[in-house]
Amino acid sequence: TGFFNKNEEAQISNLRFGVDNWIYANNNGQAGEITFTRVPNAPKLQVRGSDFRFRLDRNQFEVTTGRGQFGLALDDWNHRFFTQNSLHIQQAVIPKRYLQRNPNLPVDSKTPIVNNSDHDPLMFQLTDAPYWRQERTNQRNKKFQENHLPQVEYARGHFTGSSGGTYYGGDLFAKEFYGNIFTGDVAGNLVHRDVLLTVDTAPYLVAQRPPMEKDKEFMASTDSWFRPASLTSGPNGELYVIDMYRQHIETPMSIPEDLQVGMDFNAGNKDGRIYRIVPGYAPAYKKAAPDLRSAKSSVLVPLLSHQNSWWRMQAQRLLLERQDKTVIPQVKTLFAETRDPRTKLHALYVLEGMDALDPGLVKTAMLDSSAGLRENAALLAERFPELLAELEKMTEDASMSVALQASLSVGEFNDKSVVVTLSRVVNRYGSNPWFRTAVLSSKAGSSVSLVKMLKQDKFFNVAAPWKLIFMQDLAEVIATRNHPGEIGTMQQLIALAATGRAGDWKAALALGFARADNNHHLKTTIARIQ
């Protein structure tokens, strides 16, 4: 309880059960002091600027990365994507809990989200813009021009009402549709499709238009009342679209009062409908009647191998709810014998949910050929100190997503070897801001000990631009933390280490220290005002 409730377009929404046994939800970054009724004595949780997740089997509730509005998709590896009006797809790259372990992180390092579309903001709309929208756009553009601002607003043909982003894990469509994200745009009266691609240069997936939809949408209507607000995939692999069907989809507070004359915001509120989409070449449609609730637990375990993710997720959820530990040997056998990394992942998290996970299973997953499985294994390895050496090796994984997760997970440990590993991460990936944040978020990665190790690695011999940025951020963290002697020690180390362009290193430190000082004064001022 305690969530924001003042705007119809900014409510909590899209609860999704993840393969990691957490339930995720959007909060649109709205403020709220949340009480979890199952743990009434716990401190109220501040959710401003965040989404959230919870586990009902362990009574856990916490904030997580994101400001999703309406639309939340989790892929097979638990990568999380969300929509927010004009941003039809974004990905949460760094979980919030890693950022929270270092409260002194620079502001620029606290942006763990990426707009991973390579084709925003264009969409191929078949309907005309309604009168009020065109007029509002004209008024806004006029103000932009009068104030000499570079912004330009568009009334149509650009994403403005993205909703219901959904991961397709079904087995009815052709193979190239598996793993796509489908997103409605309720203002554009269409459904857009994204193909997710792994790239060598980024620790996140890139969303592209499929080749057959370079100049059109997966689904588009000439009916301006068509409002595809949400989607889901079913047990037969079909895709369902919920059409809210309204004349006006916007909240009245988004429309100037003078343009609301004659508008009936309830028009169509009894006409909603659901579409079921199947491929034209599909065989005669036969409705499956899953009766998993009454199925024996031993019958649910093989379903973790089903090609349709709907069945895998339902089987996992029921096994988690039942806590029937007689199937643990069966699940371990499935993990050992299957060749499908998705099945292995489900097996791991079923065992995790039954408190039956062991380091041997996690180590096997850490060495798997599937990057998605290795990434999750790195996350699970945080629970087993005996796996630290293997985890440190994974910071050099060929997959950037795996290397990033390993760099984040290594920071959970306090062993002396962690500083050495994070120094290697800085030298190997430091030009990438995601890895710089991963390092700085940890205790070891924001320590003077890291500076000493970098000195040994001859890091300061060349003052590359990204190195100066990293030292600015590190200086800001150390100065904000303000532990006795750390600032002076850091200055002395860099003065001794810098063999070229020493002035640049000194300037980087000075800038970082100045930012810390400014932040201190700002916090003091805010405290006095409050």
Short mmCIF file of C-alpha atoms in Angstrom, two decimals:
data_model
loop_
_atom_site.label_atom_id
_atom_site.label_comp_id
_atom_site.label_asym_id
_atom_site.label_seq_id
_atom_site.Cartn_x
_atom_site.Cartn_y
_atom_site.Cartn_z
CA THR A 1 0.00 0.00 0.00
CA GLY A 2 0.99 3.64 -0.44
CA PHE A 3 1.40 3.88 -4.20
CA PHE A 4 0.82 7.02 -6.26
CA ASN A 5 -2.79 7.26 -7.48
CA LYS A 6 -3.26 10.75 -8.95
CA ASN A 7 -2.99 10.07 -12.69
CA GLU A 8 -4.74 7.33 -14.67
CA GLU A 9 -1.73 7.04 -17.00
CA ALA A 10 0.82 6.55 -14.21
CA GLN A 11 -0.45 3.73 -12.03
CA ILE A 12 1.41 0.59 -11.00
CA SER A 13 0.88 -1.97 -13.75
CA ASN A 14 2.05 -5.01 -15.69
CA LEU A 15 2.92 -7.49 -12.96
CA ARG A 16 5.17 -10.17 -14.46
CA PHE A 17 6.54 -13.37 -12.94
CA GLY A 18 10.22 -13.67 -13.83
CA VAL A 19 12.30 -16.78 -14.29
CA ASP A 20 14.29 -15.67 -11.20
CA ASN A 21 11.16 -16.20 -9.03
CA TRP A 22 10.56 -12.46 -8.49
CA ILE A 23 7.39 -10.67 -9.58
CA TYR A 24 8.17 -7.38 -11.36
CA ALA A 25 5.91 -4.36 -11.80
CA ASN A 26 5.98 -0.88 -13.31
CA ASN A 27 5.64 2.23 -11.15
CA ASN A 28 6.51 4.94 -13.70
CA GLY A 29 8.99 6.33 -11.17
CA GLN A 30 6.19 7.82 -9.10
CA ALA A 31 6.70 8.74 -5.46
CA GLY A 32 5.28 6.59 -2.70
CA GLU A 33 6.02 5.28 0.78
CA ILE A 34 5.21 1.61 0.52
CA THR A 35 4.17 -0.70 3.30
CA PHE A 36 4.37 -4.44 2.61
CA THR A 37 1.44 -5.89 4.55
CA ARG A 38 3.17 -9.23 5.04
CA VAL A 39 6.00 -7.49 6.91
CA PRO A 40 4.14 -4.69 8.72
CA ASN A 41 7.08 -3.67 10.94
CA ALA A 42 9.49 -3.10 8.07
CA PRO A 43 10.49 0.52 7.29
CA LYS A 44 8.44 2.19 4.57
CA LEU A 45 10.09 1.81 1.18
CA GLN A 46 10.61 4.92 -0.96
CA VAL A 47 9.88 4.10 -4.62
CA ARG A 48 10.36 7.50 -6.26
CA GLY A 49 12.31 7.14 -9.51
CA SER A 50 11.96 3.35 -9.56
CA ASP A 51 9.91 0.33 -10.45
CA PHE A 52 9.69 -2.54 -7.96
CA ARG A 53 9.70 -6.28 -7.50
CA PHE A 54 8.64 -8.70 -4.77
CA ARG A 55 8.74 -12.37 -3.78
CA LEU A 56 5.73 -13.87 -2.06
CA ASP A 57 7.58 -17.06 -1.12
CA ARG A 58 10.13 -15.10 0.95
CA ASN A 59 8.21 -11.94 1.85
CA GLN A 60 10.69 -9.68 0.06
CA PHE A 61 9.89 -6.32 -1.53
CA GLU A 62 12.38 -3.88 -3.09
CA VAL A 63 12.79 -1.13 -5.67
CA THR A 64 14.38 -1.95 -8.98
CA THR A 65 15.69 -0.19 -12.06
CA GLY A 66 13.19 1.45 -14.37
CA ARG A 67 10.45 3.97 -14.87
CA GLY A 68 8.09 1.79 -16.85
CA GLN A 69 4.70 3.26 -17.64
CA PHE A 70 2.54 0.59 -19.26
CA GLY A 71 4.20 -2.41 -20.80
CA LEU A 72 6.73 -4.74 -19.20
CA ALA A 73 8.44 -7.64 -20.97
CA LEU A 74 10.82 -10.23 -19.54
CA ASP A 75 12.72 -12.39 -22.01
CA ASP A 76 13.94 -15.97 -21.49
CA TRP A 77 17.02 -14.70 -19.61
CA ASN A 78 15.09 -12.22 -17.45
CA HIS A 79 16.25 -9.12 -19.32
CA ARG A 80 13.60 -6.51 -18.59
CA PHE A 81 12.11 -4.14 -21.17
CA PHE A 82 9.47 -1.48 -20.61
CA THR A 83 7.55 1.22 -22.44
CA GLN A 84 6.96 4.86 -21.60
CA ASN A 85 4.83 6.91 -23.99
CA SER A 86 7.24 8.16 -26.69
CA LEU A 87 9.90 5.58 -25.77
CA HIS A 88 8.44 2.35 -27.09
CA ILE A 89 11.21 0.11 -25.72
CA GLN A 90 13.86 0.57 -23.05
CA GLN A 91 16.02 -1.95 -21.24
CA ALA A 92 17.05 -2.01 -17.59
CA VAL A 93 20.79 -2.72 -17.84
CA ILE A 94 22.06 -2.46 -14.25
CA PRO A 95 19.84 -3.63 -11.37
CA LYS A 96 19.15 -0.94 -8.79
CA ARG A 97 20.51 -2.94 -5.87
CA TYR A 98 24.05 -2.58 -7.22
CA LEU A 99 23.72 1.19 -7.46
CA GLN A 100 22.34 1.38 -3.93
CA ARG A 101 25.40 -0.27 -2.41
CA ASN A 102 27.37 2.93 -3.04
CA PRO A 103 25.29 6.00 -2.05
CA ASN A 104 28.12 8.28 -3.20
CA LEU A 105 27.98 7.38 -6.89
CA PRO A 106 28.07 10.39 -9.25
CA VAL A 107 24.66 11.34 -10.63
CA ASP A 108 25.74 10.50 -14.19
CA SER A 109 26.49 6.95 -13.07
CA LYS A 110 23.00 6.39 -11.71
CA THR A 111 21.31 6.03 -15.09
CA PRO A 112 21.08 2.27 -15.54
CA ILE A 113 18.53 2.40 -18.39
CA VAL A 114 19.02 2.53 -22.15
CA ASN A 115 16.67 3.33 -25.00
CA ASN A 116 17.78 0.35 -27.04
CA SER A 117 15.76 1.07 -30.19
CA ASP A 118 17.74 1.93 -33.31
CA HIS A 119 14.71 3.41 -35.08
CA ASP A 120 12.95 5.71 -32.61
CA PRO A 121 10.79 7.72 -32.85
CA LEU A 122 9.23 6.82 -36.20
CA MET A 123 6.20 4.58 -36.70
CA PHE A 124 3.96 4.00 -39.75
CA GLN A 125 0.53 5.21 -38.74
CA LEU A 126 -2.53 4.81 -41.00
CA THR A 127 -4.88 7.17 -39.15
CA ASP A 128 -4.96 10.97 -39.16
CA ALA A 129 -4.21 12.92 -36.02
CA PRO A 130 -7.36 14.02 -34.14
CA TYR A 131 -8.14 17.72 -34.26
CA TRP A 132 -7.21 18.42 -30.64
CA ARG A 133 -3.82 16.69 -30.96
CA GLN A 134 -2.91 18.57 -34.13
CA GLU A 135 -3.95 21.86 -32.55
CA ARG A 136 -2.06 21.16 -29.32
CA THR A 137 1.04 20.27 -31.35
CA ASN A 138 0.75 23.53 -33.31
CA GLN A 139 0.50 25.52 -30.08
CA ARG A 140 3.51 23.80 -28.52
CA ASN A 141 5.68 24.20 -31.62
CA LYS A 142 4.79 27.88 -31.72
CA LYS A 143 6.00 28.30 -28.15
CA PHE A 144 9.20 26.40 -28.93
CA GLN A 145 9.91 28.74 -31.83
CA GLU A 146 9.08 31.89 -29.84
CA ASN A 147 11.51 30.79 -27.11
CA HIS A 148 14.16 29.76 -29.68
CA LEU A 149 14.10 26.17 -28.47
CA PRO A 150 15.21 23.30 -30.74
CA GLN A 151 12.31 20.96 -29.83
CA VAL A 152 9.79 19.91 -32.45
CA GLU A 153 6.63 17.97 -31.61
CA TYR A 154 4.79 15.74 -34.09
CA ALA A 155 1.08 15.00 -34.07
CA ARG A 156 1.35 11.67 -35.88
CA GLY A 157 3.86 9.16 -37.24
CA HIS A 158 5.92 9.24 -34.04
CA PHE A 159 5.55 7.05 -30.95
CA THR A 160 3.56 8.92 -28.32
CA GLY A 161 1.30 6.30 -26.73
CA SER A 162 3.45 3.17 -26.45
CA SER A 163 1.71 0.52 -24.37
CA GLY A 164 1.79 -3.12 -23.42
CA GLY A 165 5.26 -4.18 -24.61
CA THR A 166 5.18 -8.00 -24.56
CA TYR A 167 7.75 -10.73 -25.15
CA TYR A 168 6.67 -13.45 -27.57
CA GLY A 169 7.91 -16.85 -26.41
CA GLY A 170 5.30 -18.93 -28.21
CA ASP A 171 5.74 -21.85 -30.59
CA LEU A 172 2.96 -21.22 -33.10
CA PHE A 173 4.50 -18.43 -35.17
CA ALA A 174 7.49 -18.95 -37.46
CA LYS A 175 10.85 -19.24 -35.70
CA GLU A 176 11.92 -15.71 -36.55
CA PHE A 177 9.10 -14.37 -34.34
CA TYR A 178 10.35 -16.10 -31.21
CA GLY A 179 11.91 -13.61 -28.83
CA ASN A 180 10.36 -10.55 -30.50
CA ILE A 181 8.82 -7.71 -28.51
CA PHE A 182 5.33 -6.57 -29.55
CA THR A 183 4.27 -3.09 -28.44
CA GLY A 184 1.02 -1.27 -29.07
CA ASP A 185 0.80 2.46 -29.67
CA VAL A 186 -2.68 3.52 -28.59
CA ALA A 187 -2.33 6.96 -30.16
CA GLY A 188 -1.11 5.56 -33.47
CA ASN A 189 -3.67 2.71 -33.59
CA LEU A 190 -1.04 0.07 -34.31
CA VAL A 191 1.09 -2.79 -32.97
CA HIS A 192 4.84 -2.54 -33.51
CA ARG A 193 7.31 -5.45 -33.58
CA ASP A 194 10.96 -5.38 -32.51
CA VAL A 195 13.65 -7.99 -33.13
CA LEU A 196 16.22 -8.11 -30.32
CA LEU A 197 19.83 -8.49 -31.42
CA THR A 198 23.04 -9.04 -29.49
CA VAL A 199 25.88 -6.70 -30.47
CA ASP A 200 29.56 -7.00 -29.61
CA THR A 201 29.90 -3.39 -28.49
CA ALA A 202 27.19 -3.12 -25.83
CA PRO A 203 26.06 -5.07 -22.73
CA TYR A 204 22.42 -4.85 -23.81
CA LEU A 205 20.22 -5.93 -26.69
CA VAL A 206 19.43 -3.68 -29.66
CA ALA A 207 15.84 -3.47 -30.89
CA GLN A 208 15.49 -3.36 -34.68
CA ARG A 209 12.63 -3.43 -37.14
CA PRO A 210 12.29 -6.84 -38.80
CA PRO A 211 13.25 -6.92 -42.50
CA MET A 212 9.65 -7.41 -43.65
CA GLU A 213 8.47 -4.35 -41.67
CA LYS A 214 10.91 -1.66 -42.69
CA ASP A 215 8.11 0.59 -43.97
CA LYS A 216 5.03 -0.76 -42.19
CA GLU A 217 3.88 -2.10 -38.83
CA PHE A 218 3.07 -5.64 -37.73
CA MET A 219 -0.54 -4.54 -37.28
CA ALA A 220 -2.15 -1.17 -38.05
CA SER A 221 -5.73 0.05 -38.36
CA THR A 222 -7.47 2.83 -40.22
CA ASP A 223 -9.94 2.96 -37.31
CA SER A 224 -8.85 5.78 -34.98
CA TRP A 225 -10.72 4.14 -32.08
CA PHE A 226 -8.46 1.05 -32.21
CA ARG A 227 -6.42 1.18 -28.98
CA PRO A 228 -4.09 -1.85 -28.57
CA ALA A 229 -3.37 -1.29 -24.88
CA SER A 230 -1.99 -4.69 -23.91
CA LEU A 231 -0.86 -7.99 -25.37
CA THR A 232 -0.10 -11.49 -24.17
CA SER A 233 0.88 -14.86 -25.59
CA GLY A 234 -1.14 -17.96 -24.76
CA PRO A 235 -0.66 -21.71 -24.22
CA ASN A 236 -1.13 -22.48 -27.91
CA GLY A 237 1.42 -19.87 -28.99
CA GLU A 238 -1.16 -17.41 -30.29
CA LEU A 239 -0.83 -13.67 -29.64
CA TYR A 240 -3.70 -11.84 -27.96
CA VAL A 241 -4.28 -8.09 -28.34
CA ILE A 242 -6.52 -6.18 -25.94
CA ASP A 243 -8.21 -3.36 -27.85
CA MET A 244 -9.51 -0.84 -25.32
CA TYR A 245 -11.51 0.76 -28.17
CA ARG A 246 -12.10 4.37 -27.15
CA GLN A 247 -12.66 7.55 -29.07
CA HIS A 248 -10.18 9.27 -26.76
CA ILE A 249 -7.38 7.38 -25.02
CA GLU A 250 -5.62 10.31 -23.32
CA THR A 251 -6.28 11.42 -19.77
CA PRO A 252 -8.10 14.82 -19.75
CA MET A 253 -5.24 16.39 -17.78
CA SER A 254 -3.06 15.99 -20.90
CA ILE A 255 -5.37 18.07 -23.07
CA PRO A 256 -5.79 21.89 -22.76
CA GLU A 257 -9.25 22.75 -21.45
CA ASP A 258 -10.15 24.88 -24.46
CA LEU A 259 -9.61 21.84 -26.72
CA GLN A 260 -11.79 19.57 -24.58
CA VAL A 261 -15.02 21.23 -25.72
CA GLY A 262 -17.35 18.57 -27.12
CA MET A 263 -15.10 15.64 -26.17
CA ASP A 264 -16.80 12.67 -24.54
CA PHE A 265 -14.07 10.80 -22.64
CA ASN A 266 -16.40 7.83 -22.03
CA ALA A 267 -17.18 7.26 -25.70
CA GLY A 268 -16.49 3.60 -26.46
CA ASN A 269 -16.14 2.43 -22.87
CA LYS A 270 -18.47 -0.52 -23.53
CA ASP A 271 -16.91 -1.58 -26.82
CA GLY A 272 -13.55 -3.11 -25.84
CA ARG A 273 -12.56 -6.37 -27.52
CA ILE A 274 -9.82 -8.99 -27.69
CA TYR A 275 -8.15 -10.17 -30.88
CA ARG A 276 -6.44 -13.53 -31.20
CA ILE A 277 -3.70 -13.52 -33.84
CA VAL A 278 -2.57 -16.75 -35.49
CA PRO A 279 -0.41 -17.18 -38.61
CA GLY A 280 -2.31 -17.65 -41.84
CA TYR A 281 -0.48 -20.88 -42.59
CA ALA A 282 -1.28 -22.40 -39.17
CA PRO A 283 -3.04 -25.76 -39.11
CA ALA A 284 -6.63 -25.99 -37.93
CA TYR A 285 -6.74 -24.30 -34.57
CA LYS A 286 -7.20 -26.70 -31.68
CA LYS A 287 -7.68 -25.24 -28.27
CA ALA A 288 -5.49 -26.85 -25.64
CA ALA A 289 -7.01 -27.24 -22.21
CA PRO A 290 -4.13 -27.08 -19.76
CA ASP A 291 -5.05 -28.49 -16.37
CA LEU A 292 -1.78 -27.88 -14.60
CA ARG A 293 -3.28 -27.08 -11.25
CA SER A 294 -4.33 -30.68 -10.67
CA ALA A 295 -1.27 -32.22 -12.33
CA LYS A 296 1.25 -34.03 -10.16
CA SER A 297 4.51 -32.21 -9.48
CA SER A 298 6.39 -34.97 -11.30
CA VAL A 299 4.32 -34.14 -14.40
CA LEU A 300 5.18 -30.44 -14.14
CA VAL A 301 8.96 -30.96 -14.20
CA PRO A 302 9.15 -32.12 -17.88
CA LEU A 303 7.16 -29.03 -18.87
CA LEU A 304 10.23 -26.93 -17.98
CA SER A 305 11.47 -28.16 -21.39
CA HIS A 306 8.39 -27.03 -23.35
CA GLN A 307 9.13 -24.95 -26.46
CA ASN A 308 6.42 -22.46 -25.48
CA SER A 309 7.54 -20.25 -22.59
CA TRP A 310 3.95 -20.05 -21.31
CA TRP A 311 4.14 -23.70 -20.23
CA ARG A 312 7.64 -23.38 -18.79
CA MET A 313 6.72 -20.39 -16.66
CA GLN A 314 3.43 -21.89 -15.42
CA ALA A 315 5.20 -25.14 -14.46
CA GLN A 316 7.92 -23.25 -12.61
CA ARG A 317 5.41 -21.06 -10.79
CA LEU A 318 3.36 -24.04 -9.61
CA LEU A 319 6.45 -25.92 -8.47
CA LEU A 320 7.55 -22.84 -6.53
CA GLU A 321 4.12 -22.51 -4.90
CA ARG A 322 3.86 -26.18 -3.96
CA GLN A 323 7.37 -26.57 -2.52
CA ASP A 324 7.12 -30.31 -3.23
CA LYS A 325 10.75 -31.21 -2.62
CA THR A 326 10.29 -34.81 -3.71
CA VAL A 327 10.95 -33.60 -7.28
CA ILE A 328 14.39 -32.13 -6.51
CA PRO A 329 16.27 -35.21 -7.83
CA GLN A 330 14.12 -35.13 -10.98
CA VAL A 331 14.88 -31.43 -11.54
CA LYS A 332 18.62 -32.03 -11.06
CA THR A 333 18.51 -34.86 -13.59
CA LEU A 334 16.71 -32.59 -16.05
CA PHE A 335 19.42 -29.94 -15.58
CA ALA A 336 22.16 -32.48 -16.22
CA GLU A 337 20.60 -34.13 -19.27
CA THR A 338 18.94 -31.33 -21.25
CA ARG A 339 20.78 -29.51 -24.03
CA ASP A 340 18.40 -26.53 -23.97
CA PRO A 341 19.94 -23.70 -21.89
CA ARG A 342 16.46 -22.29 -21.24
CA THR A 343 15.48 -25.55 -19.55
CA LYS A 344 18.70 -25.50 -17.53
CA LEU A 345 17.85 -21.98 -16.34
CA HIS A 346 14.34 -22.96 -15.27
CA ALA A 347 15.76 -25.96 -13.42
CA LEU A 348 18.29 -23.77 -11.61
CA TYR A 349 15.64 -21.35 -10.41
CA VAL A 350 13.24 -24.12 -9.40
CA LEU A 351 16.04 -25.46 -7.22
CA GLU A 352 16.78 -21.95 -5.97
CA GLY A 353 13.14 -21.55 -5.00
CA MET A 354 13.27 -24.82 -3.07
CA ASP A 355 16.55 -23.92 -1.30
CA ALA A 356 18.23 -26.80 -3.13
CA LEU A 357 20.77 -24.89 -5.22
CA ASP A 358 24.39 -25.95 -4.79
CA PRO A 359 27.68 -24.46 -6.05
CA GLY A 360 28.37 -27.42 -8.34
CA LEU A 361 25.25 -26.76 -10.40
CA VAL A 362 25.99 -23.04 -10.59
CA LYS A 363 29.59 -23.68 -11.66
CA THR A 364 28.37 -25.95 -14.46
CA ALA A 365 26.07 -23.17 -15.65
CA MET A 366 28.94 -20.65 -15.46
CA LEU A 367 30.82 -22.75 -18.04
CA ASP A 368 27.88 -23.27 -20.40
CA SER A 369 28.02 -22.19 -24.05
CA SER A 370 24.87 -20.07 -23.65
CA ALA A 371 25.60 -16.45 -22.72
CA GLY A 372 22.15 -16.05 -21.18
CA LEU A 373 22.72 -18.99 -18.87
CA ARG A 374 26.22 -17.81 -17.96
CA GLU A 375 24.87 -14.36 -17.13
CA ASN A 376 22.32 -15.78 -14.69
CA ALA A 377 24.91 -18.17 -13.27
CA ALA A 378 27.17 -15.20 -12.48
CA LEU A 379 24.29 -13.65 -10.58
CA LEU A 380 23.64 -16.85 -8.62
CA ALA A 381 27.35 -17.26 -7.89
CA GLU A 382 27.13 -14.30 -5.50
CA ARG A 383 25.74 -16.76 -2.94
CA PHE A 384 28.76 -19.03 -3.01
CA PRO A 385 32.16 -17.58 -1.95
CA GLU A 386 33.86 -20.74 -3.22
CA LEU A 387 32.91 -19.66 -6.76
CA LEU A 388 34.63 -16.26 -6.57
CA ALA A 389 37.66 -17.37 -8.62
CA GLU A 390 35.42 -18.64 -11.42
CA LEU A 391 33.35 -15.47 -11.20
CA GLU A 392 36.45 -13.30 -11.53
CA LYS A 393 37.39 -15.17 -14.71
CA MET A 394 33.95 -14.34 -16.13
CA THR A 395 34.74 -10.61 -16.10
CA GLU A 396 36.69 -11.39 -19.29
CA ASP A 397 33.82 -13.32 -20.89
CA ALA A 398 33.38 -12.94 -24.65
CA SER A 399 29.81 -11.72 -24.05
CA MET A 400 29.66 -8.12 -22.82
CA SER A 401 26.42 -8.81 -20.95
CA VAL A 402 28.07 -11.69 -19.07
CA ALA A 403 31.21 -9.65 -18.40
CA LEU A 404 29.13 -6.77 -17.03
CA GLN A 405 27.11 -9.04 -14.74
CA ALA A 406 30.27 -10.72 -13.51
CA SER A 407 31.85 -7.31 -12.83
CA LEU A 408 28.78 -6.32 -10.81
CA SER A 409 28.68 -9.63 -8.94
CA VAL A 410 32.40 -9.62 -8.09
CA GLY A 411 31.79 -6.33 -6.30
CA GLU A 412 29.62 -8.16 -3.77
CA PHE A 413 32.78 -9.73 -2.27
CA ASN A 414 35.43 -8.14 -0.05
CA ASP A 415 38.36 -10.45 -0.82
CA LYS A 416 41.69 -8.83 -1.67
CA SER A 417 41.55 -10.43 -5.11
CA VAL A 418 38.50 -8.32 -5.99
CA VAL A 419 40.58 -5.14 -6.27
CA VAL A 420 42.93 -6.90 -8.67
CA THR A 421 40.00 -8.15 -10.76
CA LEU A 422 38.27 -4.78 -10.90
CA SER A 423 41.54 -3.13 -11.91
CA ARG A 424 41.62 -5.52 -14.89
CA VAL A 425 37.98 -4.63 -15.64
CA VAL A 426 38.87 -0.93 -15.73
CA ASN A 427 41.79 -1.50 -18.08
CA ARG A 428 39.80 -3.84 -20.33
CA TYR A 429 36.38 -2.14 -20.44
CA GLY A 430 36.90 1.28 -18.86
CA SER A 431 36.04 3.15 -22.05
CA ASN A 432 32.50 1.77 -21.65
CA PRO A 433 30.43 3.81 -19.13
CA TRP A 434 28.39 0.78 -18.05
CA PHE A 435 31.53 -0.96 -16.80
CA ARG A 436 32.81 2.19 -15.10
CA THR A 437 29.54 2.33 -13.16
CA ALA A 438 29.78 -1.38 -12.33
CA VAL A 439 33.25 -0.88 -10.84
CA LEU A 440 32.44 2.33 -8.93
CA SER A 441 29.27 0.86 -7.45
CA SER A 442 31.28 -1.55 -5.30
CA LYS A 443 33.32 -0.93 -2.17
CA ALA A 444 36.51 -2.31 -3.72
CA GLY A 445 35.96 -0.46 -6.99
CA SER A 446 35.70 2.94 -5.29
CA SER A 447 38.66 2.54 -2.96
CA VAL A 448 42.14 3.98 -2.74
CA SER A 449 43.35 0.38 -3.03
CA LEU A 450 42.03 0.37 -6.60
CA VAL A 451 44.14 3.47 -7.37
CA LYS A 452 47.21 1.65 -6.02
CA MET A 453 46.49 -1.33 -8.24
CA LEU A 454 45.93 0.89 -11.28
CA LYS A 455 49.27 2.53 -10.54
CA GLN A 456 50.95 -0.89 -10.64
CA ASP A 457 49.19 -1.60 -13.95
CA LYS A 458 50.65 1.64 -15.43
CA PHE A 459 47.12 3.00 -15.89
CA PHE A 460 48.35 6.59 -15.46
CA ASN A 461 51.00 6.46 -18.17
CA VAL A 462 48.47 7.63 -20.78
CA ALA A 463 45.78 10.21 -19.99
CA ALA A 464 43.05 8.90 -22.32
CA PRO A 465 39.78 10.91 -22.14
CA TRP A 466 37.80 8.02 -20.63
CA LYS A 467 40.48 7.52 -17.97
CA LEU A 468 40.16 11.15 -16.93
CA ILE A 469 36.37 10.75 -16.68
CA PHE A 470 36.80 7.65 -14.53
CA MET A 471 39.20 9.45 -12.20
CA GLN A 472 36.82 12.42 -11.92
CA ASP A 473 34.06 10.07 -10.84
CA LEU A 474 36.31 8.13 -8.47
CA ALA A 475 37.57 11.37 -6.94
CA GLU A 476 34.00 12.52 -6.41
CA VAL A 477 33.09 9.25 -4.65
CA ILE A 478 36.15 9.35 -2.38
CA ALA A 479 35.71 13.04 -1.54
CA THR A 480 32.00 12.59 -0.82
CA ARG A 481 32.76 9.59 1.41
CA ASN A 482 35.38 11.77 3.17
CA HIS A 483 37.21 9.06 5.06
CA PRO A 484 40.33 10.35 6.87
CA GLY A 485 43.45 10.36 4.71
CA GLU A 486 41.88 8.96 1.52
CA ILE A 487 41.90 12.21 -0.46
CA GLY A 488 45.54 12.98 0.31
CA THR A 489 46.65 9.42 -0.37
CA MET A 490 44.86 9.45 -3.73
CA GLN A 491 46.52 12.74 -4.72
CA GLN A 492 49.97 11.43 -3.79
CA LEU A 493 49.50 8.16 -5.67
CA ILE A 494 48.47 9.86 -8.89
CA ALA A 495 51.20 12.48 -8.61
CA LEU A 496 53.77 9.69 -8.37
CA ALA A 497 52.16 7.60 -11.11
CA ALA A 498 51.46 10.19 -13.79
CA THR A 499 54.35 10.09 -16.24
CA GLY A 500 52.70 12.24 -18.89
CA ARG A 501 50.17 15.08 -18.93
CA ALA A 502 50.26 15.32 -15.13
CA GLY A 503 48.22 18.51 -15.36
CA ASP A 504 45.30 16.61 -16.87
CA TRP A 505 45.28 14.13 -13.99
CA LYS A 506 45.38 16.94 -11.44
CA ALA A 507 42.54 18.71 -13.23
CA ALA A 508 40.45 15.51 -13.22
CA LEU A 509 40.95 15.15 -9.47
CA ALA A 510 40.15 18.80 -8.87
CA LEU A 511 36.93 18.55 -10.87
CA GLY A 512 35.84 15.42 -8.99
CA PHE A 513 36.59 17.02 -5.62
CA ALA A 514 34.72 20.18 -6.66
CA ARG A 515 31.65 18.19 -7.66
CA ALA A 516 31.70 16.44 -4.29
CA ASP A 517 31.95 19.81 -2.55
CA ASN A 518 29.03 21.18 -4.58
CA ASN A 519 26.94 18.14 -3.75
CA HIS A 520 27.76 18.58 -0.06
CA HIS A 521 26.59 22.21 -0.10
CA LEU A 522 23.47 21.25 -2.05
CA LYS A 523 22.57 18.52 0.45
CA THR A 524 23.21 20.89 3.35
CA THR A 525 20.97 23.54 1.76
CA ILE A 526 18.18 21.03 1.15
CA ALA A 527 18.44 19.79 4.75
CA ARG A 528 18.14 23.37 6.05
CA ILE A 529 15.12 24.04 3.84
CA GLN A 530 13.41 20.86 5.02
#
